[in-house]
Amino acid sequence: MQKFHSKIDWWVLGFIIAATGLLVQLLLTMYAKGTMVEYPEHTTVYVLIIAVIWWPVFNTRYSIQNDTLIIHCMFSKWVIPLANIQQISKTNNPISSPALSLDRLKIEYIQKGKIKYVLISPRNSQQFCQLVQSQNTQIQLKVPFSE
């Protein structure tokens, strides 16, 4: 099994760090004022929000095992047989997807007779594409690499 973690854009990481800093500041203020005991539900919510905003950073990954591409992101999981993948191309499409970077790969595949796609952003996209194509030589690669 080969595993690839998502590439993370600096501005995404900056937003997550800033939001975490704000929530930690709120927690420290509550602690200093002694209101944590008075409002435990606020403390719980702040801690849960911190966990949820950091979860994709550690959880978004793409693995290839047994001729299958498995994409994990938070609560979602995509299982795509490599034989169903038609094309891989580069894109900067900002649509919501299991990717933490705008430097993305568009994976077009067939599911139940319909063409679908998912956008991903593996850290080493060239190695990812080579591995996928080595498993399925029918895939069209429209990915110019300049790395």
CSV table of N, CA and C in Angstrom, one decimal:
chain,number,residue,atom,x,y,z
A,1,MET,N,0.8,-1.2,0.0
A,1,MET,CA,0.0,0.0,0.0
A,1,MET,C,0.9,1.2,0.0
A,2,GLN,N,0.6,2.1,-0.9
A,2,GLN,CA,1.3,3.4,-1.0
A,2,GLN,C,0.3,4.5,-0.5
A,3,LYS,N,0.8,5.4,0.4
A,3,LYS,CA,0.0,6.4,1.0
A,3,LYS,C,0.6,7.8,0.7
A,4,PHE,N,-0.3,8.7,0.3
A,4,PHE,CA,0.1,10.1,0.0
A,4,PHE,C,-0.8,11.0,0.8
A,5,HIS,N,-0.1,12.0,1.5
A,5,HIS,CA,-0.9,13.0,2.3
A,5,HIS,C,-1.1,14.2,1.4
A,6,SER,N,-2.2,14.9,1.8
A,6,SER,CA,-2.5,16.1,1.0
A,6,SER,C,-1.5,17.2,1.1
A,7,LYS,N,-1.2,17.9,0.0
A,7,LYS,CA,-0.4,19.1,0.1
A,7,LYS,C,-1.2,20.2,0.7
A,8,ILE,N,-0.6,21.0,1.5
A,8,ILE,CA,-1.3,22.1,2.2
A,8,ILE,C,-0.8,23.4,1.8
A,9,ASP,N,-1.7,24.3,1.3
A,9,ASP,CA,-1.3,25.7,0.9
A,9,ASP,C,-1.0,26.5,2.1
A,10,TRP,N,-0.1,27.4,2.0
A,10,TRP,CA,0.3,28.3,3.2
A,10,TRP,C,-0.9,29.0,3.7
A,11,TRP,N,-1.8,29.5,2.9
A,11,TRP,CA,-2.9,30.3,3.3
A,11,TRP,C,-3.9,29.5,4.1
A,12,VAL,N,-4.1,28.2,3.7
A,12,VAL,CA,-5.0,27.3,4.4
A,12,VAL,C,-4.4,27.0,5.8
A,13,LEU,N,-3.1,26.7,5.9
A,13,LEU,CA,-2.5,26.5,7.2
A,13,LEU,C,-2.5,27.8,8.0
A,14,GLY,N,-2.3,28.9,7.4
A,14,GLY,CA,-2.4,30.2,8.1
A,14,GLY,C,-3.8,30.5,8.7
A,15,PHE,N,-4.8,30.2,8.0
A,15,PHE,CA,-6.2,30.3,8.5
A,15,PHE,C,-6.4,29.4,9.6
A,16,ILE,N,-6.0,28.2,9.5
A,16,ILE,CA,-6.2,27.2,10.6
A,16,ILE,C,-5.4,27.6,11.9
A,17,ILE,N,-4.2,28.1,11.7
A,17,ILE,CA,-3.4,28.6,12.9
A,17,ILE,C,-4.1,29.8,13.5
A,18,ALA,N,-4.5,30.7,12.7
A,18,ALA,CA,-5.2,32.0,13.2
A,18,ALA,C,-6.4,31.6,14.0
A,19,ALA,N,-7.3,30.7,13.4
A,19,ALA,CA,-8.5,30.3,14.1
A,19,ALA,C,-8.2,29.6,15.4
A,20,THR,N,-7.2,28.8,15.4
A,20,THR,CA,-6.8,28.1,16.6
A,20,THR,C,-6.3,29.1,17.6
A,21,GLY,N,-5.5,30.1,17.2
A,21,GLY,CA,-5.0,31.1,18.1
A,21,GLY,C,-6.1,31.9,18.8
A,22,LEU,N,-7.1,32.2,18.0
A,22,LEU,CA,-8.3,32.9,18.5
A,22,LEU,C,-9.0,32.1,19.5
A,23,LEU,N,-9.2,30.9,19.3
A,23,LEU,CA,-9.9,30.0,20.2
A,23,LEU,C,-9.1,29.7,21.5
A,24,VAL,N,-7.8,29.6,21.3
A,24,VAL,CA,-6.9,29.4,22.5
A,24,VAL,C,-7.0,30.7,23.3
A,25,GLN,N,-7.0,31.8,22.7
A,25,GLN,CA,-7.1,33.1,23.4
A,25,GLN,C,-8.4,33.2,24.2
A,26,LEU,N,-9.5,32.8,23.6
A,26,LEU,CA,-10.7,32.7,24.3
A,26,LEU,C,-10.7,31.8,25.5
A,27,LEU,N,-10.1,30.6,25.3
A,27,LEU,CA,-9.9,29.7,26.5
A,27,LEU,C,-9.0,30.3,27.6
A,28,LEU,N,-7.9,30.9,27.2
A,28,LEU,CA,-7.1,31.5,28.2
A,28,LEU,C,-7.8,32.7,28.9
A,29,THR,N,-8.6,33.4,28.2
A,29,THR,CA,-9.3,34.5,28.9
A,29,THR,C,-10.3,33.9,29.9
A,30,MET,N,-11.0,32.9,29.4
A,30,MET,CA,-12.0,32.2,30.3
A,30,MET,C,-11.3,31.7,31.6
A,31,TYR,N,-10.1,31.1,31.4
A,31,TYR,CA,-9.3,30.6,32.5
A,31,TYR,C,-8.9,31.7,33.4
A,32,ALA,N,-8.4,32.8,32.9
A,32,ALA,CA,-7.9,33.9,33.7
A,32,ALA,C,-9.1,34.6,34.5
A,33,LYS,N,-10.3,34.6,33.9
A,33,LYS,CA,-11.4,35.2,34.6
A,33,LYS,C,-12.1,34.2,35.5
A,34,GLY,N,-11.7,32.9,35.4
A,34,GLY,CA,-12.3,31.9,36.3
A,34,GLY,C,-13.7,31.5,35.8
A,35,THR,N,-14.0,31.7,34.5
A,35,THR,CA,-15.3,31.3,34.0
A,35,THR,C,-15.4,29.9,33.4
A,36,MET,N,-14.3,29.2,33.3
A,36,MET,CA,-14.3,27.9,32.7
A,36,MET,C,-15.2,27.0,33.5
A,37,VAL,N,-15.2,27.1,34.8
A,37,VAL,CA,-16.0,26.2,35.7
A,37,VAL,C,-17.5,26.6,35.5
A,38,GLU,N,-17.7,27.9,35.4
A,38,GLU,CA,-19.0,28.4,35.2
A,38,GLU,C,-19.7,28.1,33.9
A,39,TYR,N,-18.9,28.0,32.8
A,39,TYR,CA,-19.4,27.7,31.5
A,39,TYR,C,-18.6,26.6,30.9
A,40,PRO,N,-18.7,25.4,31.4
A,40,PRO,CA,-18.0,24.2,30.8
A,40,PRO,C,-18.4,23.9,29.4
A,41,GLU,N,-19.6,24.2,29.0
A,41,GLU,CA,-20.0,23.9,27.6
A,41,GLU,C,-19.3,24.8,26.6
A,42,HIS,N,-18.9,26.0,27.0
A,42,HIS,CA,-18.1,26.9,26.1
A,42,HIS,C,-16.7,26.3,25.9
A,43,THR,N,-16.1,25.9,27.0
A,43,THR,CA,-14.8,25.3,26.9
A,43,THR,C,-14.8,24.0,26.0
A,44,THR,N,-15.8,23.2,26.2
A,44,THR,CA,-16.0,22.0,25.4
A,44,THR,C,-16.1,22.3,23.9
A,45,VAL,N,-17.0,23.3,23.6
A,45,VAL,CA,-17.2,23.7,22.2
A,45,VAL,C,-15.9,24.2,21.6
A,46,TYR,N,-15.2,25.0,22.3
A,46,TYR,CA,-13.9,25.6,21.8
A,46,TYR,C,-12.9,24.5,21.5
A,47,VAL,N,-12.8,23.6,22.4
A,47,VAL,CA,-11.8,22.5,22.2
A,47,VAL,C,-12.3,21.6,21.0
A,48,LEU,N,-13.6,21.3,20.9
A,48,LEU,CA,-14.0,20.5,19.8
A,48,LEU,C,-13.8,21.2,18.5
A,49,ILE,N,-14.0,22.5,18.4
A,49,ILE,CA,-13.8,23.3,17.2
A,49,ILE,C,-12.3,23.2,16.8
A,50,ILE,N,-11.4,23.3,17.7
A,50,ILE,CA,-10.0,23.2,17.4
A,50,ILE,C,-9.7,21.9,16.9
A,51,ALA,N,-10.3,20.8,17.4
A,51,ALA,CA,-10.0,19.4,16.9
A,51,ALA,C,-10.6,19.3,15.5
A,52,VAL,N,-11.8,19.8,15.3
A,52,VAL,CA,-12.4,19.7,14.0
A,52,VAL,C,-11.6,20.4,12.9
A,53,ILE,N,-11.1,21.6,13.2
A,53,ILE,CA,-10.4,22.4,12.1
A,53,ILE,C,-9.0,21.8,11.8
A,54,TRP,N,-8.4,21.1,12.8
A,54,TRP,CA,-7.1,20.5,12.5
A,54,TRP,C,-7.3,19.1,12.0
A,55,TRP,N,-8.4,18.4,12.1
A,55,TRP,CA,-8.6,17.1,11.7
A,55,TRP,C,-8.3,16.9,10.2
A,56,PRO,N,-8.7,17.7,9.3
A,56,PRO,CA,-8.4,17.5,7.8
A,56,PRO,C,-6.9,17.5,7.6
A,57,VAL,N,-6.1,18.3,8.4
A,57,VAL,CA,-4.7,18.5,8.2
A,57,VAL,C,-4.0,17.1,8.4
A,58,PHE,N,-4.5,16.4,9.4
A,58,PHE,CA,-3.9,15.1,9.7
A,58,PHE,C,-4.6,13.9,9.0
A,59,ASN,N,-5.8,14.1,8.6
A,59,ASN,CA,-6.6,13.0,8.1
A,59,ASN,C,-6.7,12.9,6.6
A,60,THR,N,-6.5,14.0,5.8
A,60,THR,CA,-6.7,13.9,4.4
A,60,THR,C,-5.5,13.2,3.7
A,61,ARG,N,-5.9,12.1,3.1
A,61,ARG,CA,-4.8,11.2,2.5
A,61,ARG,C,-5.4,10.4,1.4
A,62,TYR,N,-4.5,10.0,0.5
A,62,TYR,CA,-4.9,9.2,-0.6
A,62,TYR,C,-4.0,7.9,-0.6
A,63,SER,N,-4.6,6.8,-0.7
A,63,SER,CA,-3.8,5.5,-0.7
A,63,SER,C,-4.2,4.6,-1.8
A,64,ILE,N,-3.2,3.9,-2.3
A,64,ILE,CA,-3.4,3.0,-3.4
A,64,ILE,C,-3.1,1.6,-2.9
A,65,GLN,N,-4.1,0.7,-2.9
A,65,GLN,CA,-3.9,-0.6,-2.4
A,65,GLN,C,-4.8,-1.6,-3.2
A,66,ASN,N,-4.3,-2.7,-3.6
A,66,ASN,CA,-5.1,-3.7,-4.2
A,66,ASN,C,-5.9,-3.2,-5.4
A,67,ASP,N,-5.2,-2.4,-6.3
A,67,ASP,CA,-5.8,-1.9,-7.5
A,67,ASP,C,-7.0,-0.9,-7.2
A,68,THR,N,-6.9,-0.2,-6.1
A,68,THR,CA,-8.0,0.7,-5.7
A,68,THR,C,-7.4,2.0,-5.1
A,69,LEU,N,-7.9,3.1,-5.5
A,69,LEU,CA,-7.6,4.4,-4.9
A,69,LEU,C,-8.6,4.7,-3.8
A,70,ILE,N,-8.1,4.9,-2.6
A,70,ILE,CA,-8.9,5.2,-1.5
A,70,ILE,C,-8.6,6.6,-1.0
A,71,ILE,N,-9.6,7.4,-0.9
A,71,ILE,CA,-9.4,8.8,-0.5
A,71,ILE,C,-10.1,9.0,0.8
A,72,HIS,N,-9.4,9.5,1.8
A,72,HIS,CA,-10.0,9.8,3.1
A,72,HIS,C,-9.9,11.3,3.4
A,73,CYS,N,-11.0,11.8,3.9
A,73,CYS,CA,-11.1,13.2,4.3
A,73,CYS,C,-12.2,13.4,5.3
A,74,MET,N,-11.8,13.7,6.6
A,74,MET,CA,-12.8,13.8,7.7
A,74,MET,C,-13.7,12.6,7.7
A,75,PHE,N,-15.0,12.8,7.5
A,75,PHE,CA,-16.0,11.7,7.6
A,75,PHE,C,-16.2,11.0,6.3
A,76,SER,N,-15.6,11.5,5.2
A,76,SER,CA,-15.8,11.0,3.9
A,76,SER,C,-14.7,10.0,3.4
A,77,LYS,N,-15.1,9.0,2.6
A,77,LYS,CA,-14.2,8.1,2.1
A,77,LYS,C,-14.7,7.7,0.7
A,78,TRP,N,-13.8,7.9,-0.3
A,78,TRP,CA,-14.1,7.5,-1.7
A,78,TRP,C,-13.2,6.2,-2.0
A,79,VAL,N,-13.9,5.2,-2.6
A,79,VAL,CA,-13.2,4.0,-3.0
A,79,VAL,C,-13.3,3.9,-4.5
A,80,ILE,N,-12.3,4.1,-5.3
A,80,ILE,CA,-12.3,4.1,-6.7
A,80,ILE,C,-11.4,3.1,-7.3
A,81,PRO,N,-11.9,2.0,-8.0
A,81,PRO,CA,-11.1,1.1,-8.6
A,81,PRO,C,-10.2,1.7,-9.7
A,82,LEU,N,-8.9,1.4,-9.7
A,82,LEU,CA,-8.0,2.1,-10.7
A,82,LEU,C,-8.4,1.8,-12.1
A,83,ALA,N,-9.1,0.6,-12.3
A,83,ALA,CA,-9.6,0.3,-13.7
A,83,ALA,C,-10.6,1.3,-14.2
A,84,ASN,N,-11.3,1.9,-13.3
A,84,ASN,CA,-12.4,2.9,-13.6
A,84,ASN,C,-11.9,4.3,-13.9
A,85,ILE,N,-10.6,4.6,-13.6
A,85,ILE,CA,-10.1,5.9,-13.8
A,85,ILE,C,-9.8,6.1,-15.3
A,86,GLN,N,-10.4,7.2,-15.8
A,86,GLN,CA,-10.2,7.4,-17.3
A,86,GLN,C,-9.1,8.4,-17.5
A,87,GLN,N,-9.0,9.5,-16.7
A,87,GLN,CA,-8.1,10.6,-17.0
A,87,GLN,C,-7.6,11.2,-15.7
A,88,ILE,N,-6.4,11.7,-15.7
A,88,ILE,CA,-5.9,12.6,-14.6
A,88,ILE,C,-5.4,13.8,-15.2
A,89,SER,N,-5.8,15.0,-14.7
A,89,SER,CA,-5.3,16.2,-15.3
A,89,SER,C,-5.1,17.2,-14.1
A,90,LYS,N,-4.3,18.2,-14.4
A,90,LYS,CA,-4.0,19.3,-13.4
A,90,LYS,C,-5.1,20.3,-13.5
A,91,THR,N,-5.4,20.9,-12.3
A,91,THR,CA,-6.5,21.9,-12.2
A,91,THR,C,-6.2,22.8,-11.0
A,92,ASN,N,-6.8,24.0,-11.0
A,92,ASN,CA,-6.7,24.9,-9.8
A,92,ASN,C,-8.2,25.2,-9.4
A,93,ASN,N,-9.1,24.4,-9.8
A,93,ASN,CA,-10.5,24.6,-9.5
A,93,ASN,C,-10.7,24.6,-7.9
A,94,PRO,N,-11.3,25.7,-7.4
A,94,PRO,CA,-11.4,25.9,-6.0
A,94,PRO,C,-12.7,25.2,-5.4
A,95,ILE,N,-13.4,24.4,-6.1
A,95,ILE,CA,-14.6,23.7,-5.6
A,95,ILE,C,-14.2,22.8,-4.4
A,96,SER,N,-15.2,22.7,-3.6
A,96,SER,CA,-15.0,21.8,-2.4
A,96,SER,C,-14.6,20.4,-2.7
A,97,SER,N,-13.5,19.9,-2.1
A,97,SER,CA,-13.0,18.6,-2.4
A,97,SER,C,-12.1,18.2,-1.3
A,98,PRO,N,-11.7,16.9,-1.4
A,98,PRO,CA,-10.7,16.4,-0.3
A,98,PRO,C,-9.3,16.8,-0.7
A,99,ALA,N,-9.0,18.1,-0.7
A,99,ALA,CA,-7.7,18.6,-1.0
A,99,ALA,C,-7.5,19.9,-0.2
A,100,LEU,N,-6.3,20.1,0.3
A,100,LEU,CA,-6.0,21.2,1.2
A,100,LEU,C,-5.1,22.2,0.4
A,101,SER,N,-5.0,22.0,-0.9
A,101,SER,CA,-4.2,22.9,-1.8
A,101,SER,C,-5.0,23.2,-3.0
A,102,LEU,N,-4.7,24.3,-3.7
A,102,LEU,CA,-5.3,24.6,-5.0
A,102,LEU,C,-4.5,24.0,-6.1
A,103,ASP,N,-3.4,23.4,-5.8
A,103,ASP,CA,-2.6,22.7,-6.8
A,103,ASP,C,-3.1,21.3,-6.8
A,104,ARG,N,-4.1,21.0,-7.7
A,104,ARG,CA,-4.9,19.8,-7.6
A,104,ARG,C,-4.8,18.9,-8.9
A,105,LEU,N,-5.2,17.7,-8.7
A,105,LEU,CA,-5.3,16.7,-9.8
A,105,LEU,C,-6.8,16.4,-9.9
A,106,LYS,N,-7.3,16.4,-11.1
A,106,LYS,CA,-8.7,16.0,-11.3
A,106,LYS,C,-8.7,14.6,-11.8
A,107,ILE,N,-9.3,13.7,-11.0
A,107,ILE,CA,-9.4,12.3,-11.3
A,107,ILE,C,-10.8,12.0,-11.9
A,108,GLU,N,-10.8,11.7,-13.2
A,108,GLU,CA,-12.1,11.4,-13.8
A,108,GLU,C,-12.2,9.9,-13.8
A,109,TYR,N,-13.4,9.4,-13.4
A,109,TYR,CA,-13.6,7.9,-13.3
A,109,TYR,C,-15.1,7.6,-13.6
A,110,ILE,N,-15.3,6.3,-13.9
A,110,ILE,CA,-16.6,5.9,-14.2
A,110,ILE,C,-17.2,5.1,-13.0
A,111,GLN,N,-18.4,5.6,-12.6
A,111,GLN,CA,-19.1,4.9,-11.5
A,111,GLN,C,-20.6,4.7,-11.9
A,112,LYS,N,-21.0,3.5,-12.0
A,112,LYS,CA,-22.4,3.1,-12.3
A,112,LYS,C,-22.7,3.7,-13.7
A,113,GLY,N,-21.8,3.6,-14.6
A,113,GLY,CA,-22.1,4.1,-16.0
A,113,GLY,C,-22.0,5.6,-16.2
A,114,LYS,N,-21.7,6.3,-15.2
A,114,LYS,CA,-21.6,7.8,-15.3
A,114,LYS,C,-20.2,8.2,-15.1
A,115,ILE,N,-19.8,9.3,-15.8
A,115,ILE,CA,-18.4,9.8,-15.5
A,115,ILE,C,-18.5,10.8,-14.4
A,116,LYS,N,-17.7,10.6,-13.4
A,116,LYS,CA,-17.6,11.4,-12.2
A,116,LYS,C,-16.2,11.9,-12.0
A,117,TYR,N,-16.0,12.9,-11.1
A,117,TYR,CA,-14.6,13.3,-10.9
A,117,TYR,C,-14.5,13.7,-9.4
A,118,VAL,N,-13.2,13.7,-8.9
A,118,VAL,CA,-12.9,14.1,-7.6
A,118,VAL,C,-11.5,14.9,-7.7
A,119,LEU,N,-11.4,15.9,-7.0
A,119,LEU,CA,-10.2,16.7,-7.0
A,119,LEU,C,-9.3,16.4,-5.8
A,120,ILE,N,-8.1,16.1,-6.0
A,120,ILE,CA,-7.2,15.8,-4.9
A,120,ILE,C,-5.9,16.6,-5.0
A,121,SER,N,-5.1,16.6,-3.9
A,121,SER,CA,-3.8,17.3,-4.0
A,121,SER,C,-2.7,16.6,-3.3
A,122,PRO,N,-2.2,15.5,-3.8
A,122,PRO,CA,-1.1,14.8,-3.2
A,122,PRO,C,0.1,15.6,-3.1
A,123,ARG,N,0.9,15.4,-2.0
A,123,ARG,CA,2.2,16.2,-1.9
A,123,ARG,C,3.1,16.0,-3.1
A,124,ASN,N,3.3,14.7,-3.5
A,124,ASN,CA,4.1,14.4,-4.6
A,124,ASN,C,3.2,13.9,-5.8
A,125,SER,N,2.7,14.8,-6.5
A,125,SER,CA,1.7,14.5,-7.5
A,125,SER,C,2.3,13.7,-8.7
A,126,GLN,N,3.6,13.9,-9.0
A,126,GLN,CA,4.3,13.2,-10.1
A,126,GLN,C,4.4,11.7,-9.7
A,127,GLN,N,4.8,11.4,-8.5
A,127,GLN,CA,5.0,10.1,-8.0
A,127,GLN,C,3.6,9.4,-7.9
A,128,PHE,N,2.6,10.1,-7.5
A,128,PHE,CA,1.2,9.6,-7.4
A,128,PHE,C,0.7,9.2,-8.8
A,129,CYS,N,0.9,10.1,-9.8
A,129,CYS,CA,0.5,9.8,-11.2
A,129,CYS,C,1.2,8.6,-11.8
A,130,GLN,N,2.5,8.5,-11.5
A,130,GLN,CA,3.3,7.4,-12.0
A,130,GLN,C,2.8,6.1,-11.4
A,131,LEU,N,2.5,6.1,-10.1
A,131,LEU,CA,2.0,4.9,-9.5
A,131,LEU,C,0.7,4.5,-10.0
A,132,VAL,N,-0.2,5.4,-10.2
A,132,VAL,CA,-1.6,5.1,-10.7
A,132,VAL,C,-1.4,4.6,-12.1
A,133,GLN,N,-0.6,5.2,-12.9
A,133,GLN,CA,-0.5,4.8,-14.3
A,133,GLN,C,0.2,3.4,-14.5
A,134,SER,N,1.1,3.1,-13.5
A,134,SER,CA,1.8,1.8,-13.6
A,134,SER,C,0.8,0.7,-13.3
A,135,GLN,N,-0.3,1.0,-12.5
A,135,GLN,CA,-1.3,0.0,-12.2
A,135,GLN,C,-2.4,-0.1,-13.3
A,136,ASN,N,-2.6,1.0,-14.1
A,136,ASN,CA,-3.6,1.1,-15.1
A,136,ASN,C,-3.0,1.9,-16.3
A,137,THR,N,-2.5,1.3,-17.3
A,137,THR,CA,-1.8,2.0,-18.4
A,137,THR,C,-2.8,2.6,-19.3
A,138,GLN,N,-4.1,2.4,-19.2
A,138,GLN,CA,-5.1,3.0,-20.0
A,138,GLN,C,-5.5,4.4,-19.6
A,139,ILE,N,-5.0,4.9,-18.5
A,139,ILE,CA,-5.3,6.2,-18.0
A,139,ILE,C,-4.6,7.3,-18.8
A,140,GLN,N,-5.4,8.3,-19.2
A,140,GLN,CA,-4.8,9.4,-20.0
A,140,GLN,C,-4.2,10.4,-18.9
A,141,LEU,N,-3.0,10.7,-19.0
A,141,LEU,CA,-2.3,11.7,-18.1
A,141,LEU,C,-2.2,13.0,-18.8
A,142,LYS,N,-2.9,14.0,-18.4
A,142,LYS,CA,-2.8,15.4,-18.9
A,142,LYS,C,-2.2,16.2,-17.8
A,143,VAL,N,-1.0,15.8,-17.4
A,143,VAL,CA,-0.4,16.5,-16.2
A,143,VAL,C,1.1,16.9,-16.6
A,144,PRO,N,1.3,18.1,-17.0
A,144,PRO,CA,2.6,18.6,-17.3
A,144,PRO,C,3.4,18.9,-16.0
A,145,PHE,N,4.4,18.1,-15.7
A,145,PHE,CA,5.2,18.3,-14.5
A,145,PHE,C,6.4,19.2,-14.7
A,146,SER,N,6.6,20.2,-13.8
A,146,SER,CA,7.7,21.0,-13.9
A,146,SER,C,8.4,21.0,-12.5
A,147,GLU,N,8.2,20.0,-11.8
A,147,GLU,CA,8.8,19.9,-10.4
A,147,GLU,C,10.2,19.5,-10.4
